[in-house]
N, CA, C and O atoms as a MOPAC input file, in Angstrom:
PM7 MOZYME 1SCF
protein

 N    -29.42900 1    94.11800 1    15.20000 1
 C    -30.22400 1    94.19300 1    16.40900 1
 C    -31.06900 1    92.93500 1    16.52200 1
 O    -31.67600 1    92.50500 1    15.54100 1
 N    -31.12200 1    92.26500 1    17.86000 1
 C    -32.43200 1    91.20800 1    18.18600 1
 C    -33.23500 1    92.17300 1    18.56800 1
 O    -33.26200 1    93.22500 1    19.20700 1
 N    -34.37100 1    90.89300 1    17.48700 1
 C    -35.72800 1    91.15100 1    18.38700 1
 C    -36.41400 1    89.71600 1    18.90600 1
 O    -36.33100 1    88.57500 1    18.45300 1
 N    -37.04700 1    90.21000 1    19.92600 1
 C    -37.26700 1    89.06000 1    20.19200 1
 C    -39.07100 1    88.75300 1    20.42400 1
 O    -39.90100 1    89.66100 1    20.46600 1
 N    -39.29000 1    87.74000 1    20.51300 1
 C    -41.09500 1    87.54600 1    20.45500 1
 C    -41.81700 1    87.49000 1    21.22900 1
 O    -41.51900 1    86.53000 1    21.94000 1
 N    -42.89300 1    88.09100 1    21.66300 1
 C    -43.25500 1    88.25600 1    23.34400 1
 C    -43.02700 1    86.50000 1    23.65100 1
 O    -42.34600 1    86.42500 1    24.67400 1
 N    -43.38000 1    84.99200 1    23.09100 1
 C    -42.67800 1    84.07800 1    23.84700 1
 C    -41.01900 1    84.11000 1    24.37500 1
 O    -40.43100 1    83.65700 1    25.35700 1
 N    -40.60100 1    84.92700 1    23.12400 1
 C    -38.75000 1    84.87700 1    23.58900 1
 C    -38.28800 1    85.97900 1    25.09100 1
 O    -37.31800 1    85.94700 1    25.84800 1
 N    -39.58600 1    86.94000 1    25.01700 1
 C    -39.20100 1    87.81200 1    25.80700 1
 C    -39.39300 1    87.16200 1    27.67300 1
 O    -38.88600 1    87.17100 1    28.79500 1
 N    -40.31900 1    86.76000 1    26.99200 1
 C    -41.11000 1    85.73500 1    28.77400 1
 C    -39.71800 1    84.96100 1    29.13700 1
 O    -39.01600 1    85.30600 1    30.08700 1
 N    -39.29500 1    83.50000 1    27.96600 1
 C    -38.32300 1    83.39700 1    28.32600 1
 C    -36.84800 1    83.84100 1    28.91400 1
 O    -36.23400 1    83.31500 1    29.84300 1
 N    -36.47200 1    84.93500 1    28.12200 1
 C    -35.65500 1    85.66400 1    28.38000 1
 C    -35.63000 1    86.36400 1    30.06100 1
 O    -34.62000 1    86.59400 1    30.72700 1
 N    -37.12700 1    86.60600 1    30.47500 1
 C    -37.23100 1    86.94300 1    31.74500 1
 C    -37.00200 1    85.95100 1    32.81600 1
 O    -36.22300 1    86.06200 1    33.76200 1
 N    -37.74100 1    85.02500 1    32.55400 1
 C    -37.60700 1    83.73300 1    32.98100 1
 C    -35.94200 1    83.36000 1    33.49700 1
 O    -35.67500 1    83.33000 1    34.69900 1
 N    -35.08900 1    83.13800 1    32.63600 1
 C    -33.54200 1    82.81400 1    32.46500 1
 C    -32.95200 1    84.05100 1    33.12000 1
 O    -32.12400 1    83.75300 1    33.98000 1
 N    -33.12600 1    85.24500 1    32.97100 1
 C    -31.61700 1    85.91400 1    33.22900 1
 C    -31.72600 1    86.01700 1    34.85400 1
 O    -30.77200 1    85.40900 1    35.33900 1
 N    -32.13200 1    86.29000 1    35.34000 1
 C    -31.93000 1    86.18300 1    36.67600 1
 C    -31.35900 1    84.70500 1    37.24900 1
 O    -30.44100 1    84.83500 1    38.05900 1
 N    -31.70200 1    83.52000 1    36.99600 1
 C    -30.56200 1    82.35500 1    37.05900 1
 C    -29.59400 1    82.31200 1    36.56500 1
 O    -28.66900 1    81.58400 1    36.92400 1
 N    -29.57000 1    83.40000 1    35.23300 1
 C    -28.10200 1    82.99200 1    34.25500 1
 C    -27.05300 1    84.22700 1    35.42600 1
 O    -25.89000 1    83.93600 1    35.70600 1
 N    -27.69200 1    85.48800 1    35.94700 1
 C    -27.05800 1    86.28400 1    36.59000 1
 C    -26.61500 1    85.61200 1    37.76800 1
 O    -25.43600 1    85.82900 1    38.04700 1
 N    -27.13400 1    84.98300 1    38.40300 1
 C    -27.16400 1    84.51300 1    39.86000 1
 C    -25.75300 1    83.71100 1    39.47600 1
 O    -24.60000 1    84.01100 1    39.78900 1
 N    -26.19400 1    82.70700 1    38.77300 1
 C    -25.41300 1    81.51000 1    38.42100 1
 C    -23.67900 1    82.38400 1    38.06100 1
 O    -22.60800 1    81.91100 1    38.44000 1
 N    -23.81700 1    83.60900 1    37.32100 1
 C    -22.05800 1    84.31600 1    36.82700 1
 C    -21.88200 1    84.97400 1    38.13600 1
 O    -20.66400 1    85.05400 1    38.29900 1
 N    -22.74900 1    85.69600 1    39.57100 1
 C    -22.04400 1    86.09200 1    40.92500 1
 C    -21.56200 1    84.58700 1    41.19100 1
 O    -20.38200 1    84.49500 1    41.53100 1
 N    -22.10900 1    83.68600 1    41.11600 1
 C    -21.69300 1    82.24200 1    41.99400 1
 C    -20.58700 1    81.83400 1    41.42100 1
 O    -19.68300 1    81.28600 1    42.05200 1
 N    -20.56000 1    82.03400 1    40.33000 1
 C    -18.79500 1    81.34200 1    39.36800 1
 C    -17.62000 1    82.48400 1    39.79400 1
 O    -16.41000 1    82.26300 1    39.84700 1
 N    -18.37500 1    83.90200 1    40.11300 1
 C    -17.34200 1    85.20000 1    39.90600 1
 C    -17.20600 1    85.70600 1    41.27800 1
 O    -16.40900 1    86.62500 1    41.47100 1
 N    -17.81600 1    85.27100 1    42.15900 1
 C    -17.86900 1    85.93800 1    43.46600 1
 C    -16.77800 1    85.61100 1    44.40900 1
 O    -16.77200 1    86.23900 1    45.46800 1
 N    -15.67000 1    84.56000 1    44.15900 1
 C    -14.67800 1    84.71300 1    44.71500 1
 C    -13.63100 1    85.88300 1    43.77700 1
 O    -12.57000 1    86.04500 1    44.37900 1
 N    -13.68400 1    86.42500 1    42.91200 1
 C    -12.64600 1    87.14700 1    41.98100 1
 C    -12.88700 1    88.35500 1    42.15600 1
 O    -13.99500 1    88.88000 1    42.04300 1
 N    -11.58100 1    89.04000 1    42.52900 1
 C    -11.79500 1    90.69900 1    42.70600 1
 C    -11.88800 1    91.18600 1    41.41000 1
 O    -11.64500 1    90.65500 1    40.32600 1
 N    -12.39200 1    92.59300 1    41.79500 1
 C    -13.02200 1    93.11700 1    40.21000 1
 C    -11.39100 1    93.13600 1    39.09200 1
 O    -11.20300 1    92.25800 1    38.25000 1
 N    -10.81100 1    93.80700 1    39.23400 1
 C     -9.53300 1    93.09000 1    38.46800 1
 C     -8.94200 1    92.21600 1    38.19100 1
 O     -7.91500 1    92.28000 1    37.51500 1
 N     -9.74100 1    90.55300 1    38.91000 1
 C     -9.10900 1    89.93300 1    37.80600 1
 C    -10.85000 1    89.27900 1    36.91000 1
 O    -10.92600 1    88.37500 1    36.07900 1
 N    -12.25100 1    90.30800 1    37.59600 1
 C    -13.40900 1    89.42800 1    36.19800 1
 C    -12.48000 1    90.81300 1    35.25800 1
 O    -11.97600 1    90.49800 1    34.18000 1
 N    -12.40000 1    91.58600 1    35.52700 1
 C    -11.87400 1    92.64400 1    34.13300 1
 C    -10.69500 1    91.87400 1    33.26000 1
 O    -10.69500 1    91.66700 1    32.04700 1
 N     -9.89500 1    91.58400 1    34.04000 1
 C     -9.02500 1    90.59600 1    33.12100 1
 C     -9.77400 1    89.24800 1    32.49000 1
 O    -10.06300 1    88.85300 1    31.36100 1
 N     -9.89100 1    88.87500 1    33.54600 1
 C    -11.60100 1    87.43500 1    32.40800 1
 C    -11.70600 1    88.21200 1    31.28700 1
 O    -11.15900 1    88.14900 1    30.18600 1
 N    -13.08500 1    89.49000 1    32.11400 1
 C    -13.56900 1    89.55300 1    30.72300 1
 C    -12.60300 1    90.00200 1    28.92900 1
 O    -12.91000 1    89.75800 1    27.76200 1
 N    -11.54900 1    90.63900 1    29.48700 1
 C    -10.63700 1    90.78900 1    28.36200 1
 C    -10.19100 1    89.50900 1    27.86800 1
 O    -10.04300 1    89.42100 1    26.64900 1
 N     -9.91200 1    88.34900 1    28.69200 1
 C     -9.37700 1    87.18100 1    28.31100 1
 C    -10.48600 1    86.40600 1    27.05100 1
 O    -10.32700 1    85.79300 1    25.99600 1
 N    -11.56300 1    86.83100 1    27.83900 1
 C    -12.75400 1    86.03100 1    26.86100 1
 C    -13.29100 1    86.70500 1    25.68400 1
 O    -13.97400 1    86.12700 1    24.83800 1
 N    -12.95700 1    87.98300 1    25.64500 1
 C    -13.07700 1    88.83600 1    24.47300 1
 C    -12.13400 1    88.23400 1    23.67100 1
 O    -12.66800 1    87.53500 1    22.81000 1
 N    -10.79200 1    88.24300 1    23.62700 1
 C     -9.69200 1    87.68600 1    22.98800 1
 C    -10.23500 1    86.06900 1    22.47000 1
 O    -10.16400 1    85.76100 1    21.28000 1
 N    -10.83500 1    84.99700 1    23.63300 1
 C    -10.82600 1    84.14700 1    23.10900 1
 C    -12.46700 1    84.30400 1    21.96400 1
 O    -12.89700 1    83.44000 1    21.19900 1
 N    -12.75200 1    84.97600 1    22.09500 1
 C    -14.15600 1    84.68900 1    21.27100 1
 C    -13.56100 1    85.72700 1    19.85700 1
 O    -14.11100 1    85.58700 1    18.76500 1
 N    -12.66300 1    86.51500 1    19.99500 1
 C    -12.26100 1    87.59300 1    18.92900 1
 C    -12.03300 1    86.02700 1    17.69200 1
 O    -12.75400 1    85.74800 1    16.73400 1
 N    -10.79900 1    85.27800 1    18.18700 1
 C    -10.00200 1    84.68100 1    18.16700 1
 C    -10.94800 1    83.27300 1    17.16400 1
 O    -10.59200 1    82.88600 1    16.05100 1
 N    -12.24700 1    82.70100 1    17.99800 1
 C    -13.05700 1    81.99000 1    17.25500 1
 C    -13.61000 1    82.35000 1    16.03800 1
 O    -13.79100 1    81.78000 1    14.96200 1
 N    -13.78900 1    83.24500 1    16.41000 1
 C    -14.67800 1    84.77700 1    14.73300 1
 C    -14.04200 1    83.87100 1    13.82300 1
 O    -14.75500 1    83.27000 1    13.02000 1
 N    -12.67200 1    83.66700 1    13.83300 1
 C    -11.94100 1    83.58400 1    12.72700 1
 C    -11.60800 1    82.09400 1    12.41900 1
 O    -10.80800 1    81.87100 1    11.51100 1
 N    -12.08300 1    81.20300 1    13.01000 1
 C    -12.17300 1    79.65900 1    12.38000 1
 C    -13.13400 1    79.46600 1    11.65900 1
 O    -14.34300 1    79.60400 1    11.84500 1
 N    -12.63000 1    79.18400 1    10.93900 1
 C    -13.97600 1    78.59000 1     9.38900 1
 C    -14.63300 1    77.55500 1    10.28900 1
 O    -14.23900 1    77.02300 1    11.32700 1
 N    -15.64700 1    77.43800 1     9.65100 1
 C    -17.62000 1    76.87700 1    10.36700 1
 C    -16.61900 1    74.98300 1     9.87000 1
 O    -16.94600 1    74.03700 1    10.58700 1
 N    -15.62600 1    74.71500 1     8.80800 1
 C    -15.43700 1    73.29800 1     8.49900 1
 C    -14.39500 1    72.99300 1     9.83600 1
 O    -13.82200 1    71.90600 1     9.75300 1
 N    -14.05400 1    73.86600 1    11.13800 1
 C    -12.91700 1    73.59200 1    11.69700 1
 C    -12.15800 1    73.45900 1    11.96800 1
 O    -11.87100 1    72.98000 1    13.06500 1
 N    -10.74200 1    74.11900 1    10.36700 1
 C     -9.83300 1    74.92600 1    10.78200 1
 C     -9.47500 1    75.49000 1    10.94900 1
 O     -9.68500 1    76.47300 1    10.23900 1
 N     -8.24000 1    75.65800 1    12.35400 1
 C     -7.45300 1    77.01900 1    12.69600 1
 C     -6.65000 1    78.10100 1    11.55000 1
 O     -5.65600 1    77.84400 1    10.87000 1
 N     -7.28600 1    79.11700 1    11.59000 1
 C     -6.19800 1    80.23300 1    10.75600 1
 C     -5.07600 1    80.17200 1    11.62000 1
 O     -5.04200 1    79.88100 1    12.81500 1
 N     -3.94800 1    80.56100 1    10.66200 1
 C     -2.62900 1    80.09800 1    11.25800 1
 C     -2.18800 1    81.57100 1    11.96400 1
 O     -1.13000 1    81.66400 1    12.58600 1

């Protein structure tokens, strides 16, 4: 679990409403089936990073 510090929390308030605004403005041409496919696509690609060692190579 995060926690975060009443400075992290201010920030945090601060940011998500631009960081939200900013993912309708990248996503707002895409019908909801294909951000659902995104988001599966980007699950896969971040599953996928988990598994490169921190020195930078690909598991085969």
């Amino acid at each position: 679990m995060l926690r975060l510090s009443k400075k992290g929390m201010q920030v945090y308030y601060e940011l998500f409403p631009i960081a939200r605004r900013l993912e309708e403005e990248l996503l707002g041409d895409l019908s909801a089936e294909e951000v659902a496919t995104f988001d599966r696509l980007l699950e896969k690609v971040e599953a996928r990073g988990a598994l490169i060692p921190l020195e930078g190579s690909v598991a085969p």
